[in-house]
Tab-separated table of C-alpha atoms in Angstrom:
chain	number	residue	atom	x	y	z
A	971	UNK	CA	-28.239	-32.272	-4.519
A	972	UNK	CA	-25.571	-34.465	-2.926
A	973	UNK	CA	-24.298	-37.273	-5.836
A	974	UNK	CA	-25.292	-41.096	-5.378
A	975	UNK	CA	-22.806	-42.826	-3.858
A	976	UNK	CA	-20.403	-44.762	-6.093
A	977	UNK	CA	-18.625	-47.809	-4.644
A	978	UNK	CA	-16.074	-50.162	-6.842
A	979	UNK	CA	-16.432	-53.688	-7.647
A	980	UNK	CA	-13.197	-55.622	-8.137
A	981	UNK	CA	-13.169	-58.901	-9.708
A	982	UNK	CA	-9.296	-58.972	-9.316
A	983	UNK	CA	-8.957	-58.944	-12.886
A	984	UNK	CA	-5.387	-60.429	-14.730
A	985	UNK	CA	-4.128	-58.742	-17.686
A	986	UNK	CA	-2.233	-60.665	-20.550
A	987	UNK	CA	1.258	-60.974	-19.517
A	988	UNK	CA	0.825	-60.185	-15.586
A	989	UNK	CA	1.390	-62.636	-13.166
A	990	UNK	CA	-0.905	-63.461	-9.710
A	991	UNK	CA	1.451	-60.873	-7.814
A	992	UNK	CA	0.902	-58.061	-10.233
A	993	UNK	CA	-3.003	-58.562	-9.714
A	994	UNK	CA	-2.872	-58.020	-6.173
A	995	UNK	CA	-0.330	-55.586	-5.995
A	996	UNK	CA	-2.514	-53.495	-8.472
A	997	UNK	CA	-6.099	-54.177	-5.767
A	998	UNK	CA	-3.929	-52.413	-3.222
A	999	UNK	CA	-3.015	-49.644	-4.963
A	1000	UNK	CA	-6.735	-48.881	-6.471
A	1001	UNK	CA	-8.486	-49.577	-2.919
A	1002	UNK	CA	-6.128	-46.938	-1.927
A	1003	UNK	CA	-6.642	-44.505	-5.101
A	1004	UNK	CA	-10.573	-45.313	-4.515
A	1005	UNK	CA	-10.485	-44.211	-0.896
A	1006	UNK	CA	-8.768	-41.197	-2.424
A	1007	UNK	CA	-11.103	-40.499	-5.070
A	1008	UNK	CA	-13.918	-40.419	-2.730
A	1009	UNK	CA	-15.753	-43.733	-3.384
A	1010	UNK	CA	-17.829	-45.026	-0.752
A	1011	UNK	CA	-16.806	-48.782	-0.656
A	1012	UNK	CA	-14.240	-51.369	-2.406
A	1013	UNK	CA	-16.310	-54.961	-3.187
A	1014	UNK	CA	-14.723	-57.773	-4.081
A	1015	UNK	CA	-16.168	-60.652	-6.181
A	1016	UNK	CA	-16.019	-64.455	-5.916
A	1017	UNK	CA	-15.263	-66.416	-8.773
A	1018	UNK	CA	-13.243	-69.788	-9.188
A	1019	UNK	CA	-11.202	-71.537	-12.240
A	1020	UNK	CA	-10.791	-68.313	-14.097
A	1021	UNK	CA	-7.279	-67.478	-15.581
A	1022	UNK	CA	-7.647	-64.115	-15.990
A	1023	UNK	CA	-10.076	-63.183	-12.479
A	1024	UNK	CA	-8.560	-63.845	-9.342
A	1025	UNK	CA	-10.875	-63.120	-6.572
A	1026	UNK	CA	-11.313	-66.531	-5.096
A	1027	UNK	CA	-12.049	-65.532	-1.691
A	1028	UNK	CA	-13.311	-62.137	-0.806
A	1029	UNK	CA	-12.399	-62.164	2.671
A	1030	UNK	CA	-9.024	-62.646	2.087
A	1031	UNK	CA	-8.894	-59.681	-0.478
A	1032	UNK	CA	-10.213	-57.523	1.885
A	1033	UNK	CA	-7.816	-57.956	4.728
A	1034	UNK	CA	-5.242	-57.525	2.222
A	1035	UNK	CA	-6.731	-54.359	1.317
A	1036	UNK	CA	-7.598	-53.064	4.380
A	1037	UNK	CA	-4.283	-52.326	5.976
A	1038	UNK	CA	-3.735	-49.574	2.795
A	1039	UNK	CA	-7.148	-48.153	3.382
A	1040	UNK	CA	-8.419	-46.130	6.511
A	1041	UNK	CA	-12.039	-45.586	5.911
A	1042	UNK	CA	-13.490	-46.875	2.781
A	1043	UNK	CA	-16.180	-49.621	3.538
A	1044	UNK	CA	-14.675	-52.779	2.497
A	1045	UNK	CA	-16.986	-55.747	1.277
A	1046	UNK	CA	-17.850	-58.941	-0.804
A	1047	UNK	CA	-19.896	-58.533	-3.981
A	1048	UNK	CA	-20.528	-61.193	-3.093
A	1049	UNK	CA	-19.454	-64.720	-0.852
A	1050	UNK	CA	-21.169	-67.788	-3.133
A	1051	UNK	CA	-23.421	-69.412	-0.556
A	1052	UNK	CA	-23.874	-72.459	-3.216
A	1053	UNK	CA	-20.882	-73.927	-1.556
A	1054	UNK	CA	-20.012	-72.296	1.716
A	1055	UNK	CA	-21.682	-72.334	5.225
A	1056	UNK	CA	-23.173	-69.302	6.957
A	1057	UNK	CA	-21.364	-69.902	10.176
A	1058	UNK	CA	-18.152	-69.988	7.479
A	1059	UNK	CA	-18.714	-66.549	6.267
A	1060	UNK	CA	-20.221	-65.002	10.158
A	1061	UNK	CA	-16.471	-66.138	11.258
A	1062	UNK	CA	-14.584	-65.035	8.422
A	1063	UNK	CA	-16.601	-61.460	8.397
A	1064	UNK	CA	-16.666	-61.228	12.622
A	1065	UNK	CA	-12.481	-61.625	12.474
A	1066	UNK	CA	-12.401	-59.033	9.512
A	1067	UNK	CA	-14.852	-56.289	11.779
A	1068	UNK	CA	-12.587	-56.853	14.739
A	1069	UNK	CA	-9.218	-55.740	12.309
A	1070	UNK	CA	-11.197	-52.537	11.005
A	1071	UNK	CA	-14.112	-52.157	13.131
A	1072	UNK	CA	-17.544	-50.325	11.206
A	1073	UNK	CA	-16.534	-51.060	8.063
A	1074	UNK	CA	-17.466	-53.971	7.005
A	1075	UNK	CA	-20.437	-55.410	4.249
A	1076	UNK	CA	-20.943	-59.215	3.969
A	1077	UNK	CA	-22.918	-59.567	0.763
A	1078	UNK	CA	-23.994	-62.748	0.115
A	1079	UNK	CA	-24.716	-64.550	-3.450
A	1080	UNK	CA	-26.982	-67.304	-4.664
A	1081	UNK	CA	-24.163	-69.592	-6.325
A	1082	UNK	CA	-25.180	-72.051	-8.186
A	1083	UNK	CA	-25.057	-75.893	-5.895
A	1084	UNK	CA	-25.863	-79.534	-5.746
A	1085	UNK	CA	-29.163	-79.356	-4.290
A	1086	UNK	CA	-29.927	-81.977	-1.768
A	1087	UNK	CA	-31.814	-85.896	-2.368
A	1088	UNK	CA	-35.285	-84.986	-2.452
A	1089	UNK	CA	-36.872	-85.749	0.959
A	1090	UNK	CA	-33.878	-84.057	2.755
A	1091	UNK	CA	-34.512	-81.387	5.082
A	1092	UNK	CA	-33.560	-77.555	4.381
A	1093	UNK	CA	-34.266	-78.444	0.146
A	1094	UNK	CA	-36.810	-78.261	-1.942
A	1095	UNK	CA	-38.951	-81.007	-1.588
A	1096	UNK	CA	-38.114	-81.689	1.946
A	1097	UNK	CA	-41.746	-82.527	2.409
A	1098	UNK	CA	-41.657	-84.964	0.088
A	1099	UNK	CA	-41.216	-88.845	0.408
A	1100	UNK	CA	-38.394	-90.086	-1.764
A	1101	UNK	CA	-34.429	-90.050	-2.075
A	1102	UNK	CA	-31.781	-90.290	-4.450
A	1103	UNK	CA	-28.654	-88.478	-5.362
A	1104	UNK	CA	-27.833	-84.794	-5.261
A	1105	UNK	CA	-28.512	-83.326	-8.737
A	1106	UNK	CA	-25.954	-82.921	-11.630
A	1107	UNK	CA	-24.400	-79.711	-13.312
A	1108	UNK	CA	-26.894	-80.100	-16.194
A	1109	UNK	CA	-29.717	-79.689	-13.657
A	1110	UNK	CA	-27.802	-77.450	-11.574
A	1111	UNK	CA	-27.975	-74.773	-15.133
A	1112	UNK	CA	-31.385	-75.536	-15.375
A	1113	UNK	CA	-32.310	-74.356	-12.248
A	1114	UNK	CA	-29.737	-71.434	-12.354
A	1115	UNK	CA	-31.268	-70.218	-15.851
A	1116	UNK	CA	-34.761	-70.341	-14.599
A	1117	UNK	CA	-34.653	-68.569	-11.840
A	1118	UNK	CA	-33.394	-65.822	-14.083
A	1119	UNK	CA	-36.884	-64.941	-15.198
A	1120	UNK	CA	-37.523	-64.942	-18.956
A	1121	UNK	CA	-36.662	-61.786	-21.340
A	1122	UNK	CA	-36.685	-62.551	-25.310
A	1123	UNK	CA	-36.312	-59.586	-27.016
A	1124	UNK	CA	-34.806	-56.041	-26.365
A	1125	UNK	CA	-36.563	-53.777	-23.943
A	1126	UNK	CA	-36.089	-50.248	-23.150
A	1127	UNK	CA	-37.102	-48.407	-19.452
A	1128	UNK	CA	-38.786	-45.424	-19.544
A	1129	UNK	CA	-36.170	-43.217	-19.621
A	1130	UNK	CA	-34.385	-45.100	-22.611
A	1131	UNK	CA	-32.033	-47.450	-20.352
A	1132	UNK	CA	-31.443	-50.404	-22.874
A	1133	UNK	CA	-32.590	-54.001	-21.527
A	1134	UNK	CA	-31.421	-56.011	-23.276
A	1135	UNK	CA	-32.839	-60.078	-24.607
A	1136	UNK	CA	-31.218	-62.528	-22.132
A	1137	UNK	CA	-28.790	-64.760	-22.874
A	1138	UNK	CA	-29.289	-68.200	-22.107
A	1139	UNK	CA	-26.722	-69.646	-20.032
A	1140	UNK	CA	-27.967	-73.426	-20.677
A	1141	UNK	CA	-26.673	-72.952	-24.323
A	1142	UNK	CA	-22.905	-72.550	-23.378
A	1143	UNK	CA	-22.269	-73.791	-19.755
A	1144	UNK	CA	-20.470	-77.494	-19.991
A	1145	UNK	CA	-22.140	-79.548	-17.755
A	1146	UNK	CA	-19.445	-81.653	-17.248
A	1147	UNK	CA	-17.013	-78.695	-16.561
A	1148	UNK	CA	-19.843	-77.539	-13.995
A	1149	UNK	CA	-20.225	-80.452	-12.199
A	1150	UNK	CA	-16.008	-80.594	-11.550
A	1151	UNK	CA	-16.389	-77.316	-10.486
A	1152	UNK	CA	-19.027	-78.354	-8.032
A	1153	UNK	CA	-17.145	-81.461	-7.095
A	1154	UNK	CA	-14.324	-79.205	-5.945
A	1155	UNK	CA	-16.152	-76.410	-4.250
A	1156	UNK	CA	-18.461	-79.131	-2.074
A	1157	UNK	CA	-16.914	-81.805	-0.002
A	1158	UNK	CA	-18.264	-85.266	-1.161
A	1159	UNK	CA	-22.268	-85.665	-0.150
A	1160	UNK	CA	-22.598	-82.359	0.023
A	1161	UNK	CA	-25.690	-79.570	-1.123
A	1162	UNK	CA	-27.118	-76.781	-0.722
A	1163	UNK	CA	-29.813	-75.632	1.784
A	1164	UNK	CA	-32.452	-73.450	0.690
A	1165	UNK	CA	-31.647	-69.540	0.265
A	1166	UNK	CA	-33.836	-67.912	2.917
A	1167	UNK	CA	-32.829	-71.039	4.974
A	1168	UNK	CA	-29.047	-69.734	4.883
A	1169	UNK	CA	-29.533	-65.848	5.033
A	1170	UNK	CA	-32.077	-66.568	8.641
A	1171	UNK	CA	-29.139	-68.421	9.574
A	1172	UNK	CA	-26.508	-65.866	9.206
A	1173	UNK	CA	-28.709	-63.055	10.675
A	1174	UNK	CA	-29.327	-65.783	13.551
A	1175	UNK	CA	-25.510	-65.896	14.126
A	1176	UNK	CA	-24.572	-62.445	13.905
A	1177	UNK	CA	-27.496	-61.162	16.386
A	1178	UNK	CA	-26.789	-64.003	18.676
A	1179	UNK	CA	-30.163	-65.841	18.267
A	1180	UNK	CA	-28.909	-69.479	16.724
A	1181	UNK	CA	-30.899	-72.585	17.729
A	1182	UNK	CA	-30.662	-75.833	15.607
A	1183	UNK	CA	-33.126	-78.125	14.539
A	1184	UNK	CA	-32.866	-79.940	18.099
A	1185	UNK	CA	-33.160	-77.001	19.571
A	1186	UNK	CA	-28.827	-76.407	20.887
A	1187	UNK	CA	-28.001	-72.653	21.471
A	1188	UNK	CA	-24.827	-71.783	19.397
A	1189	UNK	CA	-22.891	-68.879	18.993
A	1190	UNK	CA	-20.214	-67.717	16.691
A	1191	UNK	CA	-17.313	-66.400	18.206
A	1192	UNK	CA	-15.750	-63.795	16.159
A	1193	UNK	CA	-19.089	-62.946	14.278
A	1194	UNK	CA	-21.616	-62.418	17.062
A	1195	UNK	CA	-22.162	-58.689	17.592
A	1196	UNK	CA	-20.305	-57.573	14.893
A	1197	UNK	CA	-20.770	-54.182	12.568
A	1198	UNK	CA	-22.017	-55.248	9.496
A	1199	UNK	CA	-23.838	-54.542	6.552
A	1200	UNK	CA	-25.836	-57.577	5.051
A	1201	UNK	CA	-26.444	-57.312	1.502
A	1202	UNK	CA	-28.139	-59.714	-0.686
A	1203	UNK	CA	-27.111	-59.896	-4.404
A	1204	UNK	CA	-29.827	-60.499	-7.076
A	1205	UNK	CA	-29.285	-61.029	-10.994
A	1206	UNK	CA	-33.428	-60.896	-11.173
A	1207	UNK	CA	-36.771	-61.005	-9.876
A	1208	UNK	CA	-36.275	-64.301	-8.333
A	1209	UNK	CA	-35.541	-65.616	-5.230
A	1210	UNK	CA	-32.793	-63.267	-4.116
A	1211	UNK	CA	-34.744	-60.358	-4.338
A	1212	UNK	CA	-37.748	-61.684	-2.859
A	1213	UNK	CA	-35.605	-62.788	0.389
A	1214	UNK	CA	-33.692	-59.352	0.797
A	1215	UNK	CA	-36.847	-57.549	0.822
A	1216	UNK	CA	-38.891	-59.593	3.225
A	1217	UNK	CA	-36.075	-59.813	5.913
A	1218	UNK	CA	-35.753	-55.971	5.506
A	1219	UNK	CA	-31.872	-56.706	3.704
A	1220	UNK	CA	-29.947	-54.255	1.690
A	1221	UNK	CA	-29.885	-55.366	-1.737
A	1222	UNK	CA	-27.208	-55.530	-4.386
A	1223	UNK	CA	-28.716	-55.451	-8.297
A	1224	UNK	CA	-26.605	-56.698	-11.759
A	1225	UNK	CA	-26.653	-54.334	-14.325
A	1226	UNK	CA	-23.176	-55.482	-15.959
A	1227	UNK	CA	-23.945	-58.914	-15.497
A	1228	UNK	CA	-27.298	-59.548	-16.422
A	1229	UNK	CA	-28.721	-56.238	-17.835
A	1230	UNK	CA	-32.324	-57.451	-18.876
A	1231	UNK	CA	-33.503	-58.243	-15.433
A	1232	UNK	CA	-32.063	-55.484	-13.486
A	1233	UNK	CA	-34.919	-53.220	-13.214
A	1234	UNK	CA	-37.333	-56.486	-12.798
A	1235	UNK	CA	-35.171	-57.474	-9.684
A	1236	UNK	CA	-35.320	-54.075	-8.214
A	1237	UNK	CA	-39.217	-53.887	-8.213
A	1238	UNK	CA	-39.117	-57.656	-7.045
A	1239	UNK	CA	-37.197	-56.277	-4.461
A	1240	UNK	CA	-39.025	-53.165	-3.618
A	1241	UNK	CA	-42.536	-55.203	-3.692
A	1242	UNK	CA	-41.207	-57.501	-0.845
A	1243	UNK	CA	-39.696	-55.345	0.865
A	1244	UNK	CA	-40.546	-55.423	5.014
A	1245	UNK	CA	-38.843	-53.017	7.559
A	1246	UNK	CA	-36.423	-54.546	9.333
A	1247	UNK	CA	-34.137	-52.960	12.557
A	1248	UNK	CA	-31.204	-52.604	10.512
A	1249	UNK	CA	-33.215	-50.907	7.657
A	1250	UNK	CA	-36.404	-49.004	7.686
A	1251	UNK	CA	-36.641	-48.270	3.755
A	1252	UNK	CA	-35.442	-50.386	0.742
A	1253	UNK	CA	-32.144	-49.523	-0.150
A	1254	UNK	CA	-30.377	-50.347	-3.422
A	1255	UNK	CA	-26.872	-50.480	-5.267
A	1256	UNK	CA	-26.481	-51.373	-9.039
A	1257	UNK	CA	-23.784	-52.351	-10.869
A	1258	UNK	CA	-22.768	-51.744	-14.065
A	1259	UNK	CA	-19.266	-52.230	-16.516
A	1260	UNK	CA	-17.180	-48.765	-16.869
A	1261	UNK	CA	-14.685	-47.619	-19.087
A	1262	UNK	CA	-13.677	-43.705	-18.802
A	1263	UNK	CA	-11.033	-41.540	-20.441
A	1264	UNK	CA	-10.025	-38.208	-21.215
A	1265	UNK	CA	-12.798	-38.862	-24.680
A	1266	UNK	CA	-14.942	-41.512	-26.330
A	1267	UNK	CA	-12.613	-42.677	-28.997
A	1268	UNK	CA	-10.053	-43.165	-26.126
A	1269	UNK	CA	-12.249	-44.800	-24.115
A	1270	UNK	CA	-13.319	-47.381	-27.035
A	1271	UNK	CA	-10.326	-48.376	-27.740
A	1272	UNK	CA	-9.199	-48.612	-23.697
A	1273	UNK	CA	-12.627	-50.989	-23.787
A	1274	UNK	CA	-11.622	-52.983	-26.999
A	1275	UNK	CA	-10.928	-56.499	-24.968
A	1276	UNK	CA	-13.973	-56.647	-23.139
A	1277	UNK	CA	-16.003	-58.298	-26.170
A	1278	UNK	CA	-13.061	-61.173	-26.301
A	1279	UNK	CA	-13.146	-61.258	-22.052
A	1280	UNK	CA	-16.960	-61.810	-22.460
A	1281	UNK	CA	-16.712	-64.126	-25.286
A	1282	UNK	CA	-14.374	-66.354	-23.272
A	1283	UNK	CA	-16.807	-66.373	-20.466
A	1284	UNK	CA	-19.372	-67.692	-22.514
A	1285	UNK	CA	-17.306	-70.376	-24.594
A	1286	UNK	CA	-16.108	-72.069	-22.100
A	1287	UNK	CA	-16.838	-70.718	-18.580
A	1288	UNK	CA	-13.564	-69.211	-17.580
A	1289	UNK	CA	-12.537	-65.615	-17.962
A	1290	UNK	CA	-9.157	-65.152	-19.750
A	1291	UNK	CA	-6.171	-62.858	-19.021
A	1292	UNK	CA	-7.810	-59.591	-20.450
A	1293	UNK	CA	-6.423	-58.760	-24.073
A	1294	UNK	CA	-4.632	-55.553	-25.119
A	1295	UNK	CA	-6.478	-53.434	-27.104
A	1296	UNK	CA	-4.545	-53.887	-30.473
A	1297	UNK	CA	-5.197	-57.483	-30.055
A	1298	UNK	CA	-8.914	-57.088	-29.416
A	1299	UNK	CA	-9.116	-55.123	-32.666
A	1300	UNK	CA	-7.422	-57.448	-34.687
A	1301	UNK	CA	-9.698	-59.868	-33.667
A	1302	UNK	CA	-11.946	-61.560	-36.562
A	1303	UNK	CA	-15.672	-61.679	-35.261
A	1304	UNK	CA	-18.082	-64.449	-36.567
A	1305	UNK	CA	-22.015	-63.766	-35.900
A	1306	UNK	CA	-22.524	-66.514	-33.904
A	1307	UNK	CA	-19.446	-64.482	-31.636
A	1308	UNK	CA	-20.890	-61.495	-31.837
A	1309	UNK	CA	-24.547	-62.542	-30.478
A	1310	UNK	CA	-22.884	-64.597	-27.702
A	1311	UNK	CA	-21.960	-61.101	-26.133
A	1312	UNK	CA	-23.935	-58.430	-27.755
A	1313	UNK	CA	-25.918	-57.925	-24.621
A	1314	UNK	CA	-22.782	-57.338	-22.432
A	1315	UNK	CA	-21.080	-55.228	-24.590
A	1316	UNK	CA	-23.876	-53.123	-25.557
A	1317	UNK	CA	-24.657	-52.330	-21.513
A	1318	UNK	CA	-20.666	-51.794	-21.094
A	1319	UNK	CA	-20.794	-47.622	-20.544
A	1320	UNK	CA	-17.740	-46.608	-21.995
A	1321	UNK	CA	-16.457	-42.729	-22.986
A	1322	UNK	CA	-15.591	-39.636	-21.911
A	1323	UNK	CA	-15.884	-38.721	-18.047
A	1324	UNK	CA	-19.455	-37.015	-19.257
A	1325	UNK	CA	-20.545	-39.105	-21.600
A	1326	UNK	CA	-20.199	-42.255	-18.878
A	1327	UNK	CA	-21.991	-39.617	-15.465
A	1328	UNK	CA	-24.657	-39.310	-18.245
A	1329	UNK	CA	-25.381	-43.237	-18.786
A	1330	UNK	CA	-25.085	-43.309	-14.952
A	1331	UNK	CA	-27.909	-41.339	-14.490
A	1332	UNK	CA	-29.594	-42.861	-16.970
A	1333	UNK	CA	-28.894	-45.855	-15.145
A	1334	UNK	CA	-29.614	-44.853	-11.909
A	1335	UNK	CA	-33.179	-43.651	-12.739
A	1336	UNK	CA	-34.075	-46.013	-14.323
A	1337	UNK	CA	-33.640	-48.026	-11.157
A	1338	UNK	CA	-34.105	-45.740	-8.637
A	1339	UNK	CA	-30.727	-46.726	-7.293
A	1340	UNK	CA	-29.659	-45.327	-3.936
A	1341	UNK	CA	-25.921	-46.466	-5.163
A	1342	UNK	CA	-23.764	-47.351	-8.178
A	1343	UNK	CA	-21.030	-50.201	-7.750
A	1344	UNK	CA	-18.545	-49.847	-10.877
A	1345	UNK	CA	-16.226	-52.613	-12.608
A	1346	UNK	CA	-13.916	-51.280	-14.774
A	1347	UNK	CA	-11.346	-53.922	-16.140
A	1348	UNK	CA	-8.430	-52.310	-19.007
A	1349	UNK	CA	-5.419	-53.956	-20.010
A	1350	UNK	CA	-3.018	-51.470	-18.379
A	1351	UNK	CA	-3.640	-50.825	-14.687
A	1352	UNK	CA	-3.048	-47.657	-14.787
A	1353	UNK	CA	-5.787	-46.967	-17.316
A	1354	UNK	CA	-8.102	-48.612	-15.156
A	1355	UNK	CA	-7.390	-45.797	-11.928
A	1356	UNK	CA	-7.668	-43.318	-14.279
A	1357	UNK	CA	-11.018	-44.270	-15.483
A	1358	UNK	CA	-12.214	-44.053	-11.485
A	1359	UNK	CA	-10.560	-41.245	-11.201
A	1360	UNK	CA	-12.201	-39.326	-14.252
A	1361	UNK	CA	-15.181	-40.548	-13.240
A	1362	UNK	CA	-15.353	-39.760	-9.335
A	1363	UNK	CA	-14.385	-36.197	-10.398
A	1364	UNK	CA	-17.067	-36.058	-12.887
A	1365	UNK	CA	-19.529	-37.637	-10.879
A	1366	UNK	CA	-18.730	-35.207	-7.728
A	1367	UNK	CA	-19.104	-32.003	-10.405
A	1368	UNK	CA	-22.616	-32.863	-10.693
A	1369	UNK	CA	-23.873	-32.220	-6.953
């Protein structure tokens, strides 16, 4: 048989002691060692206010990319639609096909947002009488973490793939912190439309079928007619996966970031799932956190940061310049520390290049995956192409 597909997900990642130029330099050069390597397609990530993860603006990465690559599929993983507009990302996406034409995927997220005064149209509650203000941060987690599903204990699939209790968010996120972040990210007044509102909006766009409320043709110009692959990204069996499926959507899954709801998103996924033109079958990618070297106790100790990356996530929502591994090891854990990221590091597939195509699999059946996306982050860079490379190589041995 013919090996799943594996694509790469790159959260432009900043090691301790690198600067901003050293970050990109080193996307370049592994979109081009990917596209060697074999992998399908190079992702990019959005993420803001993080020291040590630089992919503010996936669009951006990927024309920077793109001119050192010649026919990798290039793609976001995925634009935050808490804070942008559709026509934003049909533009930014349309200009990007027309510079390297059939190879582009605009995956879209479900960022967390200010949600709208109840009573105002394209929110919850539109139907509603009322007002007020746009919600806060603290309400802003609440929704976020409940739309997550519920999962309060360790679960295994069938096959053994570990799912495990999930975290609660609500416990570490600073509301205050949030709400800045929001306050930068949406002009003043601003919120967020409903998902499904924004995702019929894009496909409106791209296929050239855009009325507003009042009725006004529109079209985008670059985005109309272009090549694209829509993907929806989903972190559980919420919203986002009810959405891709009915519209017929390719859909993205989260086993490295939230690894107790992946297999529930899928099936929410799967269960909604309607033919569309653009795809007559359900069709999905997981991702999932890889370390690979030449043998496990290499690869351990290549992986040794990713506990204090994690933990600095969770502390105080930004992602730090990612530790060397003698540092990481020197590190003093508390309990509390080590429960704050037990479930991330315990779903981080690290080892030699069989040991990791073995979790893989284990992965990908579990799931029923039609592709893996992998995010590998090591202190040296090139310990991080290696690992891709070990694995492609591995991965390819076992058509």
């Amino acid at each position: 048989m013919s090996p799943t597909p594996l694509a790469v997900l790159d959260l432009l990642p900043l090691s301790q002691g690198e600067t901003s130029r050293d970050a990109v330099s080193h996307a370049i050069d592994l979109a081009r060692r990917a596209e060697e390597f074999g992998y399908a397609r190079y992702w990019f990530a959005e993420h803001h206010l993080n020291p040590g993860v630089l992919g503010v603006a996936p669009a951006v990465a990927i024309a920077l990319v793109g001119q050192a690559t010649r026919s990798i599929r290039l793609g976001s993983a995925g634009v935050q639609f808490g804070h942008r507009t559709p026509l934003s990302a049909v533009e930014e996406f349309g200009l990007l096909d027309a510079a390297f034409p059939g190879r582009l995927d605009l995956g879209i997220g479900r960022s967390i947002g200010r949600r709208g005064p109840v009573g105002t149209a394209g929110t919850p509650g539109s139907g509603d009488a009322g007002g007020g203000a746009p919600d806060s941060g603290a309400q802003a987690i609440a929704r976020y973490q409940a739309g997550r599903g519920t999962s309060d204990h360790d679960r295994r699939a069938p096959n053994g793939l570990l799912l495990p209790r999930q975290f609660d968010f609500s416990t570490t996120v600073d509301p205050a912190r949030l709400g800045a972040l929001l306050g930068l990210l949406q002009q003043p007044g601003a919120w967020t439309p409903g998902y499904d509102e924004q995702i019929e909006e894009v496909l409106a766009l791209l296929g050239g079928t855009y009325h507003d409320a009042g009725g006004v043709e529109v079209h985008a110009y670059p985005g109309e007619g272009a090549d694209l692959e829509v993907w929806v990204l989903g972190a559980s069996g919420g919203e986002s996966a009810r959405v891709a499926g009915a519209r017929g959507l390719r859909f993205a899954a989260s086993y490295h970031h939230s690894p107790s709801t992946v297999v529930d998103s899928v099936e929410a996924y799967r269960s909604a799932f309607r033919p569309s033109a653009a795809l007559a079958e359900p069709y999905v990618s997981v991702s999932a956190d890889v370390v690979v070297a030449e043998d496990d106790e290499t690869a351990r100790h290549l992986a040794a940061g990713y506990g204090l990356w994690v933990r600095s996530i969770r502390r105080g929502l930004s992602a730090v310049p990612f530790p060397p591994p003698d540092e990481a090891l020197a590190h003093v854990w508390s309990d509390e520390d080590r429960e704050l990221v037990r479930d991330r590091v315990a779903t981080q597939l690290v080892g030699s290049p069989e040991t990791v195509a073995d979790r893989l699999e284990q992965l990908r059946d579990a799931t029923g995956a039609d592709e893996l996306a992998v995010t590998t982050i090591t202190h040296r860079h090139a310990d991080r192409v290696r690992s891709y490379e070990l694995l492609a190589k591995a991965w390819a041995d076992r058509a």
